[in-house]
Amino acid sequence: MADPSSSPLSAYPSSPTPYHGDSRILPNIPEGHSSPLSALRTSPLSALRTPFTKAPTITMTPRRSRPRSNSDFTLTPHARVVLNVTPHRNSPNQPPAALPPLELSPGFIMQSPIRGTAANKKAARMKEGQEKRAETMAEKIAAAERDHFMEEEEQQRRNQETFRRCLELLRSKGTTFGEFLMYVLDPKSGEGVVRWHEFAAVSGRITQILDWWSSGKNPRRVRDELDEWAVEHVCSLLAKQARHVTRMGKLKTWGRDIDEKLVLTFSFQTLYQYLRNEGADLIVRVFESIAHSKDTPNHSEARNLRTETVVTSTILQCLAEHNNGNNLSRRMMGLYLYASESYTSIVQNDSHMADESTLSSLNPIPVQPLSDGPPSASVQPLSNDPPSDIPTQPFPNQPTSKRHRIGTLQKLSASIRTKARGVATVGLFGEVYDNINFMSRTGEQALGHHDSQENGTCVTVFELWAVKIEDLQSSVLQEAFDNALPLTKEDILHNPTESALFRKCLIHGLICIIIRYSQQEKLQAFRSDMEKRQPYSNIRITPHHTKVYPVTAFNIDESSITGNVDADEAVVDILELRKRVTRFWERVRIIAGDQLSIARLRSIQLLRAGHEGGYEGFGWGVWMPGLFHAKMTDIHGLMTTHFGNPSASIADPGSLHFHNTLLGRLPIVPTSLPPFHTCRNLVFVSLYARALHCLLLVSGKSSLEEYAESLSSWDQLYSDAERIYDTYANAAVVGELREARELAEEGEAEGDMVFENAVLFLRDALISREMADAVRAGDSGRVVLVLKIWALSFRGSGRTKYAYEMLYLIHNLEKVWPKPIRDAVLNNWLVSTNGRTFLEVDLLQEHLNYWIKVFYKAHGSNMSWQWLGMIAPCVNILRALAAQIHDILGYDQYLRHAEVDISNDIFGLMDSLDNREVYKTTKGRKLGEDQIVLDNVGFGLQVYTTGNHNPLHEFNEMASQLQRRRRMAPLDVDEEITPPTHTSYSPNSTAPLNHSNGATTASQGNNTDPDEPEDQYVGELAEILDALDRGEVEPTLVLAGADDVALDFEDVGQMGIGADADELFEDFDRDPEPEPVEVEADMWAL
């Protein structure tokens, strides 16, 4: 017998052996007890043969002491015996193997028992039971499937046998299967029940049959016949859906108003959904099968939208060819091509395709008469083929008449004027008008055929915001004017609260320049603080979208007083105020325009006061000056004041001429300044460079990078900006230096002309920047603060007419207009075309004029005032449609270029300012006497307050005379009119600030007889009125290109708005409490 130690099992006494077969766990055997196997050794059964091929394998795990993972105590190890028995079937050819001797057994291998909590044991039992049930169910399902498959095979065998017998029966009866099939499927056979319940009711059978017939295993003739039938069937379905879409009328324009809503809601995506969901899904599927490919599922969303656009456009063209009434897409695309100036090159080339986007459909010529109303129902489209019941040749001596249709542009223009009339009828509307001038050029000069200057007027109506109709009573306005107090210098100057707010605004403007144009990333961390800490007044316009209705352009030159009368009468006729509103002059009309237009309207009122009443008296008007033209005047004044002397022997290194030359730009002649945008760009680039250069001076840093690294808080940034303002934008510093130079003795060096000029420019340019920011933010209170400064500076820069216009405006705001009318002006002299930012109402009109006379006017012999009057109301819609189609097509050939990088210009000017020490005081540095920059603000204040007959005194005299005239009874009014008296005046009807000392009051006018003849006007103001009568125009900057009248030309982004657009506009209604460092102006508070 072999040694037990040599057994293979004895080599691994302490490791468990792999488990194969059945297992039995023997009971634990305590120490000192004999093993049950010892009894087997002495048992007579050990000599018997067993049905197992080898002896049982007994495995015992070693003793271990370790804590279980789910308990805090240590397990007590116990022996665990595992008996592995491998069953073996007795083979008749092989006797069962003998059991090996027990001496070869390695003995017990102790193993730790599996112990756990009751929940673990229960989970183990449930898992074992679930596995067993799953195995049982799987076996039952497999057995059921086998039985079902065998039954199906048996049933199929029986069916095939039946089918063969049926075919044999048909043959025996002398008929065929085809005849039988035709009989059953024939609707006339009466076998509908059989045909449905025993054949067609089973889904998929017909499709399967068609797939079999179209299979390549069938003859070619069968497949061709099937394909031809399918094509014929699909074509009939497509034609049916095309007729359905035509009957629905969604794609038709006949009988529909072509208005702004129809044009701006046109969308290929909307029409795609309509066609797919409203009965034309098969048409869409057919065209999509052509447009799609195997890679379509992997396309992006933008690519899928483009595919939908292509599919929809093709379908719309086909439906328009199916029925000429389905011409919506043709008309809209015709408008788009005209709006995008692609008309000449595309539309005319595509005219052979019978596309209605031709000039004859946009504006059929001639159309007599030109009616603003919708076309009558009797107007029908022209057809190339006459009806069959009408002879093609006219009868002899029978006059022929040709029926003309109203074009798309004419319908669109008429719809906009109709809306404008509706707004005017309600009364809550404002007007803005401006002259439109252009050259009508001819190709060849001939007698009576040469170039001519065309002068006309364009008018736009807009809805008033935050105004009630009961606030627009002309009687209240006239009474307030009659009781108005004179204008005083305190009304022009800032009060302490306004001065504090204005100072905060200018300092904040410096911070905005530093953060944006320093090109330092670390300074961008303060952008949120910059937006949140923007100073503001309590007179701000709530964000809204202004509804604008361009009315028309007519051939009336408003460059004279009589021309303005004719222009206003034309507007009244176009809006049909006489017909729609009884005594419409009893309601106030707010009219905006440039200074010349407003001055002429005021002159009409002055000349007719006391002579004519009602509409002809013009006492119903509230004249609202255009702020954009005031902004142009300010830039013009800056250029003339700070440009410098190009021919001077000593160049001023801080002048605009020097900077323009340094930047390498086109030369500028002071007597013929370039367009507005060019001048404004030069002023602001110089301003940004000076602000950043002064930042380095006050901080003592050598570069902007070093300053950004040293900046640690907003307070430090604000302190540096405040030091810039107090040191380098303070006119008081200039006054001290100039006074020291004047008082200095001969040979004593005092003053610094270069530094003085530079300080005044920085102050004036900051004010211009503040005006731009206030307008963009819609902060009317900040706008008024700038206008009060301009009332002084315009006088110093020689802009006399605009200086008087500022006096009229301030007088009206402070002393004349009742509070409701004043609020109406402050809420509506800025409009918003995007619902976020604001712009001047006269800039909007200049913008429309540019597009009318440059882009949309006809050329050659087609150019006429009739065309301009028709196209003027459509400009906004045409541009919006062009932008919308460009967005749909994913291509815009008229996209504006990216913002020009002016950082090199700024840094170049900074180096020049530093090298020439422009902002460092050098005593005794002198320039020519003609190079000394005048302090326009201080000079204007001196003019208004010096002498007994200063401009302010003349202004009050003119206002007093007008008051006396308007108290006179008009000669053309039959009924008795009682002039307003002071006893009926209520302080609550107006909201003036009384800063005067009471020396001069309007009550002094009562000492004059109302019927006393008016004195002749004398002085500077009388000369201005005479110049208006003669048509003389004050020199100003020109508007030559699109950049000059762009609606979004503010190049400092969100500067001046104060916060991110969305956040700020949410805060407008909440009026957040200002921080302690901010000062809020309570302007015109009662």
PDB file of N, CA and C in Angstrom, residues 776-832:
ATOM      1  N   ARG A 776     -28.266 105.591 -24.626  1.00  0.00           N
ATOM      2  CA  ARG A 776     -28.342 104.145 -24.823  1.00  0.00           C
ATOM      3  C   ARG A 776     -29.057 103.465 -23.651  1.00  0.00           C
ATOM      4  N   ALA A 777     -28.864 103.993 -22.446  1.00  0.00           N
ATOM      5  CA  ALA A 777     -29.510 103.414 -21.264  1.00  0.00           C
ATOM      6  C   ALA A 777     -30.941 103.884 -21.087  1.00  0.00           C
ATOM      7  N   GLY A 778     -31.383 104.884 -21.850  1.00  0.00           N
ATOM      8  CA  GLY A 778     -32.735 105.402 -21.693  1.00  0.00           C
ATOM      9  C   GLY A 778     -32.920 106.190 -20.421  1.00  0.00           C
ATOM     10  N   ASP A 779     -31.857 106.793 -19.922  1.00  0.00           N
ATOM     11  CA  ASP A 779     -31.910 107.581 -18.685  1.00  0.00           C
ATOM     12  C   ASP A 779     -32.131 109.038 -19.054  1.00  0.00           C
ATOM     13  N   SER A 780     -33.375 109.477 -19.079  1.00  0.00           N
ATOM     14  CA  SER A 780     -33.692 110.838 -19.481  1.00  0.00           C
ATOM     15  C   SER A 780     -33.163 111.865 -18.490  1.00  0.00           C
ATOM     16  N   GLY A 781     -33.077 111.508 -17.214  1.00  0.00           N
ATOM     17  CA  GLY A 781     -32.542 112.442 -16.232  1.00  0.00           C
ATOM     18  C   GLY A 781     -31.097 112.784 -16.513  1.00  0.00           C
ATOM     19  N   ARG A 782     -30.288 111.810 -16.830  1.00  0.00           N
ATOM     20  CA  ARG A 782     -28.888 112.068 -17.177  1.00  0.00           C
ATOM     21  C   ARG A 782     -28.786 112.835 -18.486  1.00  0.00           C
ATOM     22  N   VAL A 783     -29.707 112.582 -19.421  1.00  0.00           N
ATOM     23  CA  VAL A 783     -29.709 113.327 -20.675  1.00  0.00           C
ATOM     24  C   VAL A 783     -29.938 114.811 -20.412  1.00  0.00           C
ATOM     25  N   VAL A 784     -30.874 115.131 -19.528  1.00  0.00           N
ATOM     26  CA  VAL A 784     -31.169 116.530 -19.224  1.00  0.00           C
ATOM     27  C   VAL A 784     -29.964 117.208 -18.578  1.00  0.00           C
ATOM     28  N   LEU A 785     -29.245 116.476 -17.734  1.00  0.00           N
ATOM     29  CA  LEU A 785     -28.048 117.064 -17.128  1.00  0.00           C
ATOM     30  C   LEU A 785     -27.027 117.454 -18.186  1.00  0.00           C
ATOM     31  N   VAL A 786     -26.862 116.614 -19.200  1.00  0.00           N
ATOM     32  CA  VAL A 786     -25.920 116.955 -20.272  1.00  0.00           C
ATOM     33  C   VAL A 786     -26.446 118.135 -21.089  1.00  0.00           C
ATOM     34  N   LEU A 787     -27.755 118.165 -21.350  1.00  0.00           N
ATOM     35  CA  LEU A 787     -28.320 119.255 -22.147  1.00  0.00           C
ATOM     36  C   LEU A 787     -28.127 120.608 -21.449  1.00  0.00           C
ATOM     37  N   LYS A 788     -28.176 120.623 -20.145  1.00  0.00           N
ATOM     38  CA  LYS A 788     -27.944 121.882 -19.425  1.00  0.00           C
ATOM     39  C   LYS A 788     -26.501 122.353 -19.610  1.00  0.00           C
ATOM     40  N   ILE A 789     -25.558 121.411 -19.629  1.00  0.00           N
ATOM     41  CA  ILE A 789     -24.169 121.792 -19.899  1.00  0.00           C
ATOM     42  C   ILE A 789     -24.030 122.275 -21.331  1.00  0.00           C
ATOM     43  N   TRP A 790     -24.706 121.600 -22.261  1.00  0.00           N
ATOM     44  CA  TRP A 790     -24.616 122.002 -23.673  1.00  0.00           C
ATOM     45  C   TRP A 790     -25.242 123.371 -23.913  1.00  0.00           C
ATOM     46  N   ALA A 791     -26.235 123.731 -23.115  1.00  0.00           N
ATOM     47  CA  ALA A 791     -26.800 125.074 -23.260  1.00  0.00           C
ATOM     48  C   ALA A 791     -25.740 126.141 -23.054  1.00  0.00           C
ATOM     49  N   LEU A 792     -24.719 125.840 -22.262  1.00  0.00           N
ATOM     50  CA  LEU A 792     -23.611 126.767 -22.056  1.00  0.00           C
ATOM     51  C   LEU A 792     -22.515 126.577 -23.089  1.00  0.00           C
ATOM     52  N   SER A 793     -22.141 125.305 -23.352  1.00  0.00           N
ATOM     53  CA  SER A 793     -21.008 125.060 -24.245  1.00  0.00           C
ATOM     54  C   SER A 793     -21.334 125.396 -25.690  1.00  0.00           C
ATOM     55  N   PHE A 794     -22.578 125.211 -26.138  1.00  0.00           N
ATOM     56  CA  PHE A 794     -22.941 125.574 -27.508  1.00  0.00           C
ATOM     57  C   PHE A 794     -22.745 127.076 -27.734  1.00  0.00           C
ATOM     58  N   ARG A 795     -23.008 127.870 -26.708  1.00  0.00           N
ATOM     59  CA  ARG A 795     -22.783 129.307 -26.825  1.00  0.00           C
ATOM     60  C   ARG A 795     -21.297 129.584 -27.009  1.00  0.00           C
ATOM     61  N   GLY A 796     -20.431 128.860 -26.274  1.00  0.00           N
ATOM     62  CA  GLY A 796     -18.993 129.081 -26.396  1.00  0.00           C
ATOM     63  C   GLY A 796     -18.417 128.590 -27.704  1.00  0.00           C
ATOM     64  N   SER A 797     -18.952 127.498 -28.260  1.00  0.00           N
ATOM     65  CA  SER A 797     -18.426 126.944 -29.511  1.00  0.00           C
ATOM     66  C   SER A 797     -19.021 127.595 -30.745  1.00  0.00           C
ATOM     67  N   GLY A 798     -19.894 128.586 -30.572  1.00  0.00           N
ATOM     68  CA  GLY A 798     -20.471 129.278 -31.711  1.00  0.00           C
ATOM     69  C   GLY A 798     -21.706 128.648 -32.276  1.00  0.00           C
ATOM     70  N   ARG A 799     -22.259 127.620 -31.617  1.00  0.00           N
ATOM     71  CA  ARG A 799     -23.502 126.981 -32.090  1.00  0.00           C
ATOM     72  C   ARG A 799     -24.690 127.750 -31.490  1.00  0.00           C
ATOM     73  N   THR A 800     -24.914 128.950 -32.000  1.00  0.00           N
ATOM     74  CA  THR A 800     -25.878 129.856 -31.373  1.00  0.00           C
ATOM     75  C   THR A 800     -27.305 129.325 -31.453  1.00  0.00           C
ATOM     76  N   LYS A 801     -27.696 128.800 -32.608  1.00  0.00           N
ATOM     77  CA  LYS A 801     -29.079 128.352 -32.773  1.00  0.00           C
ATOM     78  C   LYS A 801     -29.386 127.188 -31.841  1.00  0.00           C
ATOM     79  N   TYR A 802     -28.456 126.245 -31.718  1.00  0.00           N
ATOM     80  CA  TYR A 802     -28.692 125.122 -30.807  1.00  0.00           C
ATOM     81  C   TYR A 802     -28.603 125.570 -29.355  1.00  0.00           C
ATOM     82  N   ALA A 803     -27.838 126.615 -29.085  1.00  0.00           N
ATOM     83  CA  ALA A 803     -27.814 127.147 -27.722  1.00  0.00           C
ATOM     84  C   ALA A 803     -29.189 127.678 -27.337  1.00  0.00           C
ATOM     85  N   TYR A 804     -29.828 128.404 -28.256  1.00  0.00           N
ATOM     86  CA  TYR A 804     -31.182 128.882 -27.978  1.00  0.00           C
ATOM     87  C   TYR A 804     -32.168 127.716 -27.905  1.00  0.00           C
ATOM     88  N   GLU A 805     -31.941 126.690 -28.715  1.00  0.00           N
ATOM     89  CA  GLU A 805     -32.841 125.528 -28.672  1.00  0.00           C
ATOM     90  C   GLU A 805     -32.768 124.839 -27.321  1.00  0.00           C
ATOM     91  N   MET A 806     -31.567 124.796 -26.722  1.00  0.00           N
ATOM     92  CA  MET A 806     -31.436 124.223 -25.388  1.00  0.00           C
ATOM     93  C   MET A 806     -32.170 125.077 -24.356  1.00  0.00           C
ATOM     94  N   LEU A 807     -32.156 126.405 -24.551  1.00  0.00           N
ATOM     95  CA  LEU A 807     -32.893 127.266 -23.626  1.00  0.00           C
ATOM     96  C   LEU A 807     -34.387 127.012 -23.727  1.00  0.00           C
ATOM     97  N   TYR A 808     -34.891 126.868 -24.965  1.00  0.00           N
ATOM     98  CA  TYR A 808     -36.318 126.568 -25.129  1.00  0.00           C
ATOM     99  C   TYR A 808     -36.668 125.251 -24.432  1.00  0.00           C
ATOM    100  N   LEU A 809     -35.834 124.253 -24.620  1.00  0.00           N
ATOM    101  CA  LEU A 809     -36.123 122.950 -24.035  1.00  0.00           C
ATOM    102  C   LEU A 809     -36.099 123.008 -22.510  1.00  0.00           C
ATOM    103  N   ILE A 810     -35.079 123.649 -21.947  1.00  0.00           N
ATOM    104  CA  ILE A 810     -34.990 123.730 -20.488  1.00  0.00           C
ATOM    105  C   ILE A 810     -36.156 124.537 -19.926  1.00  0.00           C
ATOM    106  N   HIS A 811     -36.526 125.607 -20.618  1.00  0.00           N
ATOM    107  CA  HIS A 811     -37.659 126.416 -20.152  1.00  0.00           C
ATOM    108  C   HIS A 811     -38.945 125.608 -20.155  1.00  0.00           C
ATOM    109  N   ASN A 812     -39.139 124.838 -21.215  1.00  0.00           N
ATOM    110  CA  ASN A 812     -40.345 124.012 -21.277  1.00  0.00           C
ATOM    111  C   ASN A 812     -40.360 122.960 -20.177  1.00  0.00           C
ATOM    112  N   LEU A 813     -39.204 122.328 -19.942  1.00  0.00           N
ATOM    113  CA  LEU A 813     -39.145 121.296 -18.915  1.00  0.00           C
ATOM    114  C   LEU A 813     -39.314 121.868 -17.518  1.00  0.00           C
ATOM    115  N   GLU A 814     -38.737 123.017 -17.285  1.00  0.00           N
ATOM    116  CA  GLU A 814     -38.734 123.568 -15.944  1.00  0.00           C
ATOM    117  C   GLU A 814     -39.977 124.414 -15.634  1.00  0.00           C
ATOM    118  N   LYS A 815     -40.480 125.142 -16.617  1.00  0.00           N
ATOM    119  CA  LYS A 815     -41.486 126.156 -16.305  1.00  0.00           C
ATOM    120  C   LYS A 815     -42.770 126.055 -17.123  1.00  0.00           C
ATOM    121  N   VAL A 816     -42.770 125.474 -18.294  1.00  0.00           N
ATOM    122  CA  VAL A 816     -43.920 125.584 -19.198  1.00  0.00           C
ATOM    123  C   VAL A 816     -44.781 124.338 -19.190  1.00  0.00           C
ATOM    124  N   TRP A 817     -44.220 123.211 -19.581  1.00  0.00           N
ATOM    125  CA  TRP A 817     -45.031 122.022 -19.795  1.00  0.00           C
ATOM    126  C   TRP A 817     -45.641 121.519 -18.490  1.00  0.00           C
ATOM    127  N   PRO A 818     -46.923 121.168 -18.504  1.00  0.00           N
ATOM    128  CA  PRO A 818     -47.504 120.475 -17.336  1.00  0.00           C
ATOM    129  C   PRO A 818     -46.807 119.129 -17.118  1.00  0.00           C
ATOM    130  N   LYS A 819     -46.900 118.640 -15.930  1.00  0.00           N
ATOM    131  CA  LYS A 819     -46.186 117.410 -15.602  1.00  0.00           C
ATOM    132  C   LYS A 819     -46.546 116.251 -16.520  1.00  0.00           C
ATOM    133  N   PRO A 820     -47.824 116.000 -16.870  1.00  0.00           N
ATOM    134  CA  PRO A 820     -48.109 114.873 -17.772  1.00  0.00           C
ATOM    135  C   PRO A 820     -47.458 115.030 -19.143  1.00  0.00           C
ATOM    136  N   ILE A 821     -47.460 116.252 -19.679  1.00  0.00           N
ATOM    137  CA  ILE A 821     -46.849 116.463 -20.989  1.00  0.00           C
ATOM    138  C   ILE A 821     -45.326 116.380 -20.886  1.00  0.00           C
ATOM    139  N   ARG A 822     -44.774 116.918 -19.795  1.00  0.00           N
ATOM    140  CA  ARG A 822     -43.330 116.814 -19.610  1.00  0.00           C
ATOM    141  C   ARG A 822     -42.903 115.351 -19.503  1.00  0.00           C
ATOM    142  N   ASP A 823     -43.657 114.553 -18.759  1.00  0.00           N
ATOM    143  CA  ASP A 823     -43.336 113.126 -18.654  1.00  0.00           C
ATOM    144  C   ASP A 823     -43.493 112.427 -19.999  1.00  0.00           C
ATOM    145  N   ALA A 824     -44.472 112.862 -20.789  1.00  0.00           N
ATOM    146  CA  ALA A 824     -44.649 112.265 -22.110  1.00  0.00           C
ATOM    147  C   ALA A 824     -43.435 112.517 -22.988  1.00  0.00           C
ATOM    148  N   VAL A 825     -42.873 113.712 -22.925  1.00  0.00           N
ATOM    149  CA  VAL A 825     -41.680 114.025 -23.717  1.00  0.00           C
ATOM    150  C   VAL A 825     -40.485 113.233 -23.213  1.00  0.00           C
ATOM    151  N   LEU A 826     -40.276 113.194 -21.900  1.00  0.00           N
ATOM    152  CA  LEU A 826     -39.117 112.494 -21.340  1.00  0.00           C
ATOM    153  C   LEU A 826     -39.192 110.986 -21.571  1.00  0.00           C
ATOM    154  N   ASN A 827     -40.375 110.456 -21.747  1.00  0.00           N
ATOM    155  CA  ASN A 827     -40.533 109.018 -21.982  1.00  0.00           C
ATOM    156  C   ASN A 827     -40.525 108.650 -23.458  1.00  0.00           C
ATOM    157  N   ASN A 828     -40.521 109.649 -24.351  1.00  0.00           N
ATOM    158  CA  ASN A 828     -40.686 109.321 -25.762  1.00  0.00           C
ATOM    159  C   ASN A 828     -39.710 110.037 -26.685  1.00  0.00           C
ATOM    160  N   TRP A 829     -38.771 110.842 -26.169  1.00  0.00           N
ATOM    161  CA  TRP A 829     -37.784 111.413 -27.082  1.00  0.00           C
ATOM    162  C   TRP A 829     -36.679 110.417 -27.392  1.00  0.00           C
ATOM    163  N   LEU A 830     -36.708 109.276 -26.703  1.00  0.00           N
ATOM    164  CA  LEU A 830     -35.860 108.139 -27.035  1.00  0.00           C
ATOM    165  C   LEU A 830     -36.758 106.949 -27.348  1.00  0.00           C
ATOM    166  N   VAL A 831     -36.438 106.213 -28.383  1.00  0.00           N
ATOM    167  CA  VAL A 831     -37.229 105.055 -28.778  1.00  0.00           C
ATOM    168  C   VAL A 831     -36.331 103.823 -28.742  1.00  0.00           C
ATOM    169  N   SER A 832     -36.965 102.667 -28.694  1.00  0.00           N
ATOM    170  CA  SER A 832     -36.237 101.393 -28.658  1.00  0.00           C
ATOM    171  C   SER A 832     -36.762 100.511 -29.770  1.00  0.00           C
TER     172      SER A 832
END
